[in-house]
Every structure is written in C-alpha cells, then in structure tokens.
Tab-separated table of C-alpha atoms in Angstrom:
chain	number	residue	atom	x	y	z
A	11	ASP	CA	102.493	98.031	87.202
A	12	ALA	CA	106.113	98.138	86.413
A	13	LYS	CA	108.166	97.593	89.849
A	14	THR	CA	110.838	99.774	91.109
A	15	THR	CA	113.361	99.029	93.547
A	16	GLN	CA	114.699	101.160	96.304
A	17	PRO	CA	117.359	100.824	99.370
A	18	ASN	CA	115.423	101.592	102.365
A	19	SER	CA	117.236	104.190	104.016
A	20	MET	CA	119.764	106.074	103.079
A	21	GLU	CA	122.201	108.739	105.208
A	22	SER	CA	123.430	111.949	104.183
A	23	ASN	CA	125.167	115.312	105.796
A	24	GLU	CA	124.017	118.428	105.863
A	25	GLU	CA	125.238	120.681	103.004
A	26	GLU	CA	126.221	117.446	101.026
A	27	PRO	CA	124.968	116.433	97.509
A	28	VAL	CA	122.960	113.270	98.170
A	29	HIS	CA	122.531	110.397	95.149
A	30	LEU	CA	118.954	108.307	95.639
A	31	PRO	CA	119.014	105.426	93.237
A	32	CYS	CA	115.998	103.486	91.454
A	33	ASN	CA	116.049	100.530	89.694
A	34	HIS	CA	112.888	99.662	87.050
A	35	SER	CA	114.167	96.851	85.036
A	36	THR	CA	111.086	96.449	83.513
A	37	ILE	CA	110.076	99.855	82.510
A	38	SER	CA	107.931	100.322	79.236
A	39	GLY	CA	109.009	102.669	76.454
A	40	THR	CA	105.694	105.120	77.356
A	41	ASP	CA	106.872	104.807	81.711
A	42	TYR	CA	107.445	108.310	82.759
A	43	ILE	CA	109.584	108.426	85.789
A	44	HIS	CA	108.142	110.286	88.936
A	45	TRP	CA	109.793	111.047	92.440
A	46	TYR	CA	107.510	111.600	95.022
A	47	ARG	CA	108.907	112.609	98.590
A	48	GLN	CA	106.566	112.691	102.339
A	49	LEU	CA	108.178	114.882	104.746
A	50	PRO	CA	106.411	113.751	108.269
A	51	SER	CA	103.039	113.997	109.206
A	52	GLN	CA	102.684	115.535	105.915
A	53	GLY	CA	101.136	114.119	102.435
A	54	PRO	CA	103.501	113.419	99.579
A	55	GLU	CA	105.141	115.679	97.755
A	56	TYR	CA	105.764	115.483	93.839
A	57	VAL	CA	109.752	116.560	93.246
A	58	ILE	CA	110.230	116.025	89.735
A	59	HIS	CA	109.624	113.503	86.512
A	60	GLY	CA	111.141	113.018	83.168
A	61	LEU	CA	111.200	109.819	80.237
A	62	THR	CA	114.689	109.752	78.936
A	63	SER	CA	116.801	112.883	79.326
A	64	ASN	CA	118.054	114.416	82.438
A	65	VAL	CA	115.796	116.731	83.980
A	66	ASN	CA	116.268	119.838	86.195
A	67	ASN	CA	114.000	121.687	88.391
A	68	ARG	CA	114.223	124.150	91.657
A	69	MET	CA	114.057	120.777	94.169
A	70	ALA	CA	116.394	118.380	92.588
A	71	SER	CA	117.819	116.720	89.470
A	72	LEU	CA	116.912	113.570	87.920
A	73	ALA	CA	119.655	111.681	85.878
A	74	ILE	CA	118.192	108.480	83.904
A	75	ALA	CA	120.222	106.137	82.245
A	76	GLU	CA	120.496	105.248	78.930
A	77	ASP	CA	118.327	101.935	78.955
A	78	ARG	CA	116.221	103.945	81.177
A	79	LYS	CA	116.087	100.582	83.749
A	80	SER	CA	117.373	103.082	86.379
A	81	SER	CA	117.628	106.675	87.534
A	82	THR	CA	118.922	108.773	90.000
A	83	LEU	CA	117.563	111.926	92.075
A	84	ILE	CA	119.820	114.149	92.928
A	85	LEU	CA	119.574	116.702	95.782
A	86	HIS	CA	122.456	118.858	95.221
A	87	ARG	CA	123.073	120.250	98.665
A	88	ALA	CA	120.617	118.258	101.547
A	89	THR	CA	119.385	120.234	104.167
A	90	LEU	CA	117.287	118.897	107.206
A	91	ARG	CA	114.278	119.873	105.743
A	92	ASP	CA	115.024	117.063	103.065
A	93	ALA	CA	114.463	114.439	105.584
A	94	ALA	CA	112.110	112.325	104.255
A	95	VAL	CA	110.433	108.985	102.430
A	96	TYR	CA	111.582	109.409	98.818
A	97	TYR	CA	109.361	107.406	96.205
A	98	CYS	CA	110.348	106.231	92.741
A	99	ILE	CA	107.147	105.402	90.677
A	100	LEU	CA	106.693	104.546	87.037
A	101	GLN	CA	103.934	106.740	85.673
A	102	GLY	CA	102.472	105.298	82.359
A	103	MET	CA	100.492	107.589	80.041
A	104	GLY	CA	97.800	105.525	79.101
A	105	SER	CA	94.144	105.922	80.109
A	106	SER	CA	94.191	103.219	83.014
A	107	ASN	CA	97.063	104.482	84.649
A	108	THR	CA	95.702	108.308	84.738
A	109	GLY	CA	95.615	109.411	88.537
A	110	LYS	CA	97.108	106.291	89.366
A	111	LEU	CA	100.295	106.266	91.188
A	112	ILE	CA	101.616	103.307	92.519
A	113	PHE	CA	104.046	103.863	95.866
A	114	GLY	CA	106.516	101.447	97.035
A	115	GLN	CA	107.886	101.483	100.743
A	116	GLY	CA	110.123	104.118	99.129
A	117	THR	CA	113.767	105.506	100.559
A	118	THR	CA	113.720	106.570	103.832
A	119	LEU	CA	116.411	109.697	103.947
A	120	GLN	CA	118.163	110.741	107.246
A	121	VAL	CA	120.195	113.971	107.123
A	122	LYS	CA	122.477	114.504	109.916
A	123	PRO	CA	123.770	118.270	110.953
B	22	LYS	CA	97.209	129.204	94.177
B	23	ALA	CA	95.555	127.428	97.368
B	24	GLY	CA	96.742	124.062	97.617
B	25	VAL	CA	94.673	120.654	98.020
B	26	THR	CA	92.419	121.499	100.939
B	27	GLN	CA	90.622	118.293	103.171
B	28	THR	CA	88.134	118.147	105.808
B	29	PRO	CA	87.763	116.980	108.306
B	30	ARG	CA	91.445	116.780	109.537
B	31	TYR	CA	90.554	114.275	112.192
B	32	LEU	CA	87.918	112.173	112.717
B	33	ILE	CA	86.938	109.339	115.360
B	34	LYS	CA	84.049	107.359	114.162
B	35	THR	CA	82.644	103.914	115.550
B	36	ARG	CA	82.654	100.370	114.082
B	37	GLY	CA	79.536	99.877	111.747
B	38	GLN	CA	79.495	103.882	111.311
B	39	GLN	CA	79.839	105.079	107.688
B	40	VAL	CA	82.032	108.593	107.048
B	41	THR	CA	82.229	111.366	104.125
B	42	LEU	CA	85.231	112.929	103.563
B	43	SER	CA	85.765	115.570	101.461
B	44	CYS	CA	88.593	117.321	99.117
B	45	SER	CA	88.780	120.377	97.427
B	46	PRO	CA	91.510	120.555	94.665
B	47	ILE	CA	93.397	123.024	93.251
B	48	SER	CA	91.887	125.541	91.035
B	49	GLY	CA	91.867	124.460	87.424
B	50	HIS	CA	92.695	120.833	88.506
B	51	ARG	CA	89.886	118.552	87.045
B	52	SER	CA	91.742	115.205	88.715
B	53	VAL	CA	91.349	114.062	92.269
B	54	SER	CA	92.780	110.968	92.915
B	55	TRP	CA	92.275	108.992	96.609
B	56	TYR	CA	94.843	106.855	99.003
B	57	GLN	CA	94.622	105.118	102.037
B	58	GLN	CA	97.799	105.449	104.117
B	59	THR	CA	98.658	102.792	106.832
B	60	PRO	CA	101.462	101.490	108.547
B	61	GLY	CA	101.581	98.159	107.330
B	62	GLN	CA	100.531	98.801	103.901
B	63	GLY	CA	101.960	102.049	102.966
B	64	LEU	CA	100.057	104.445	100.864
B	65	GLN	CA	97.321	102.417	98.456
B	66	PHE	CA	95.743	103.595	95.199
B	67	LEU	CA	91.863	103.836	96.053
B	68	PHE	CA	90.198	105.398	92.770
B	69	GLU	CA	89.970	108.408	90.961
B	70	TYR	CA	87.547	110.648	89.644
B	71	PHE	CA	87.826	113.010	86.427
B	72	SER	CA	84.772	115.484	85.109
B	73	GLU	CA	82.755	113.727	87.924
B	74	THR	CA	83.547	109.975	86.112
B	75	GLN	CA	85.363	107.450	88.159
B	76	ARG	CA	88.267	106.920	85.393
B	77	ASN	CA	90.483	104.316	87.585
B	78	LYS	CA	89.790	102.261	90.472
B	79	GLY	CA	92.376	100.693	92.703
B	80	ASN	CA	91.568	96.800	94.901
B	81	PHE	CA	89.321	97.945	97.599
B	82	PRO	CA	85.875	96.591	98.590
B	83	GLY	CA	82.858	98.128	97.720
B	84	ARG	CA	82.126	99.907	100.891
B	85	PHE	CA	84.807	102.883	99.644
B	86	SER	CA	82.795	104.743	97.053
B	87	GLY	CA	83.535	108.256	95.859
B	88	ARG	CA	82.073	111.052	93.582
B	89	GLN	CA	83.309	114.438	92.564
B	90	PHE	CA	81.092	117.251	91.357
B	91	SER	CA	80.813	119.684	88.593
B	92	ASN	CA	83.702	121.780	90.300
B	93	SER	CA	85.888	119.416	91.027
B	94	ARG	CA	85.273	118.510	94.626
B	95	SER	CA	85.051	115.467	95.442
B	96	GLU	CA	83.822	113.286	98.496
B	97	MET	CA	84.857	109.766	99.712
B	98	ASN	CA	82.530	107.642	101.523
B	99	VAL	CA	83.231	104.546	103.329
B	100	SER	CA	80.134	102.462	104.728
B	101	THR	CA	80.181	99.883	107.673
B	102	LEU	CA	83.563	100.983	109.194
B	103	GLU	CA	85.823	98.468	110.123
B	104	LEU	CA	89.078	98.688	112.544
B	105	GLY	CA	91.406	98.398	109.964
B	106	ASP	CA	89.852	101.531	108.122
B	107	SER	CA	91.888	103.595	110.628
B	108	ALA	CA	94.346	105.014	108.320
B	109	LEU	CA	95.582	108.467	107.086
B	110	TYR	CA	93.154	108.953	103.786
B	111	LEU	CA	94.960	111.364	101.162
B	112	CYS	CA	93.406	113.252	98.182
B	113	ALA	CA	95.255	114.742	95.604
B	114	SER	CA	94.718	116.394	92.739
B	115	SER	CA	96.321	117.082	88.945
B	116	LEU	CA	95.338	118.862	85.767
B	117	GLY	CA	94.742	115.372	84.411
B	118	GLN	CA	95.583	115.569	80.714
B	119	ARG	CA	98.526	114.899	79.501
B	120	LEU	CA	100.624	117.761	78.218
B	121	ALA	CA	104.153	118.223	76.406
B	122	GLY	CA	106.936	116.716	77.769
B	123	GLY	CA	104.840	114.243	80.219
B	124	ASN	CA	103.438	116.783	82.351
B	125	GLY	CA	99.354	116.984	83.638
B	126	TYR	CA	99.711	114.160	85.592
B	127	GLU	CA	101.618	115.129	88.682
B	128	GLN	CA	99.851	115.066	91.795
B	129	TYR	CA	99.607	117.127	94.316
B	130	PHE	CA	98.200	116.090	97.799
B	131	GLY	CA	96.233	117.463	100.717
B	132	PRO	CA	97.479	117.155	104.289
B	133	GLY	CA	94.712	113.968	104.743
B	134	THR	CA	92.474	113.537	106.899
B	135	ARG	CA	93.193	110.761	109.793
B	136	LEU	CA	89.987	108.528	110.594
B	137	THR	CA	90.647	106.248	113.484
B	138	VAL	CA	87.753	103.518	113.825
B	139	THR	CA	86.644	102.250	117.420
C-alpha cells in the first residue's frame, strides 16, 4: 500500500484559509487521493477525492501537484467546527483495494477563535 | 437518506466472551467495511463485504469474523474476547462499485460501537 506523509498538527485562525499538505511520492498511476476527517467523538467523514485535476466541492478544494507526488487540502474559511484530524489516503481502484482505507496518523487541525 | 447506523453504541464484555456488532448501511450501498480504532494503533481495516461476500481482509486474527446479509446489513463477531480488543469499532458503507471520476468508493462511516473488555 502506497504511503502518505502528513504533518502531525497544524493551527489556524477562524475564518482564515487552511492548507493541509500531504506527500505521496510512491503513488501509482491508478491511485486516487482521498481525504477524510474525524471530528472529536465521531466516525471519519469523507471530504473529497481526486486523481489528477484539482477538485472542488462544498466542503473543500483539493489541489494536486502536476507530478501527483503531493496534494493539498484547502479549507477556504476555517470554522471552529473544522477542528478535526484530517487523513490523506491513497486508494487504488483494483479489486484488492476496494473498501479498504489505510489510515495514517493524520494531521490534527486546531482552529483558534 | 438515513446515514449508517450501528448497534449497540456501547458494550461491556468480559474476557473470553464473544460479541456481535451490527451495521446498517446507507440505502443502496452494497459494500460494508469494518475498522477498529484504538489510541495506540489508530484506525485499522478489518474486512470488507460486498454483495454478501468478503472481498478484502486486513491483518486481524481469525477471532474476528463478519458476514453480510442480502439486505446489505452486516454483522461483525469477535470470539474469545481479549483485553486488547477494547476499542471503537466503526463500519462504513459505500456503493462499492467504480463509477465515473473515481466515484463509488467513498465511504460513509457510522458513529461506532465502543467495546470495553474487562
């Protein structure tokens, strides 16, 4: 399973943008980049995913480097509710990878009022 | 749409007993995955079921087993409980099929079952 590297923790001020980085230098051509987050006392929550192009949804944006060896999750205006552990996960589309998310340690995001 | 539900939410068992946890996926989802979360090991994948068949399995002993029913509901069983099995057990559902744009594999998690083994 391809590995991702994320900073252990980050801080942000409320209503400011947050850029959460992820390195995945051993990514394969068919791996999708997924982001999940886990709020305190809750199960993980799907945030966004992408393959090569940048992606936007109502929760966040995902910027993917041209060589795909790194990506950045962007929260455009952090709120206190965004304080969570953010996980960057590579998921292959082959049958041996379906339904299987390999979670790392993630990045704990603290949002200050 | 109703989300993923798990029952029970909390459970206390004694070492050596067995336990069965239940997961009801989002309507229309055919894949159910199970995870164990502990402070020391983080989130670890247990297994995935799709259309009543185990499709993927993590590195857990045979004491951990599961099954999926025709309505996609899934159960997880742990036999001969050990103190180290105390954890939050999470299930997640997804369509489980590859769709355009890499969609179809996003997982939606339930709130978990907190198991304490004494």
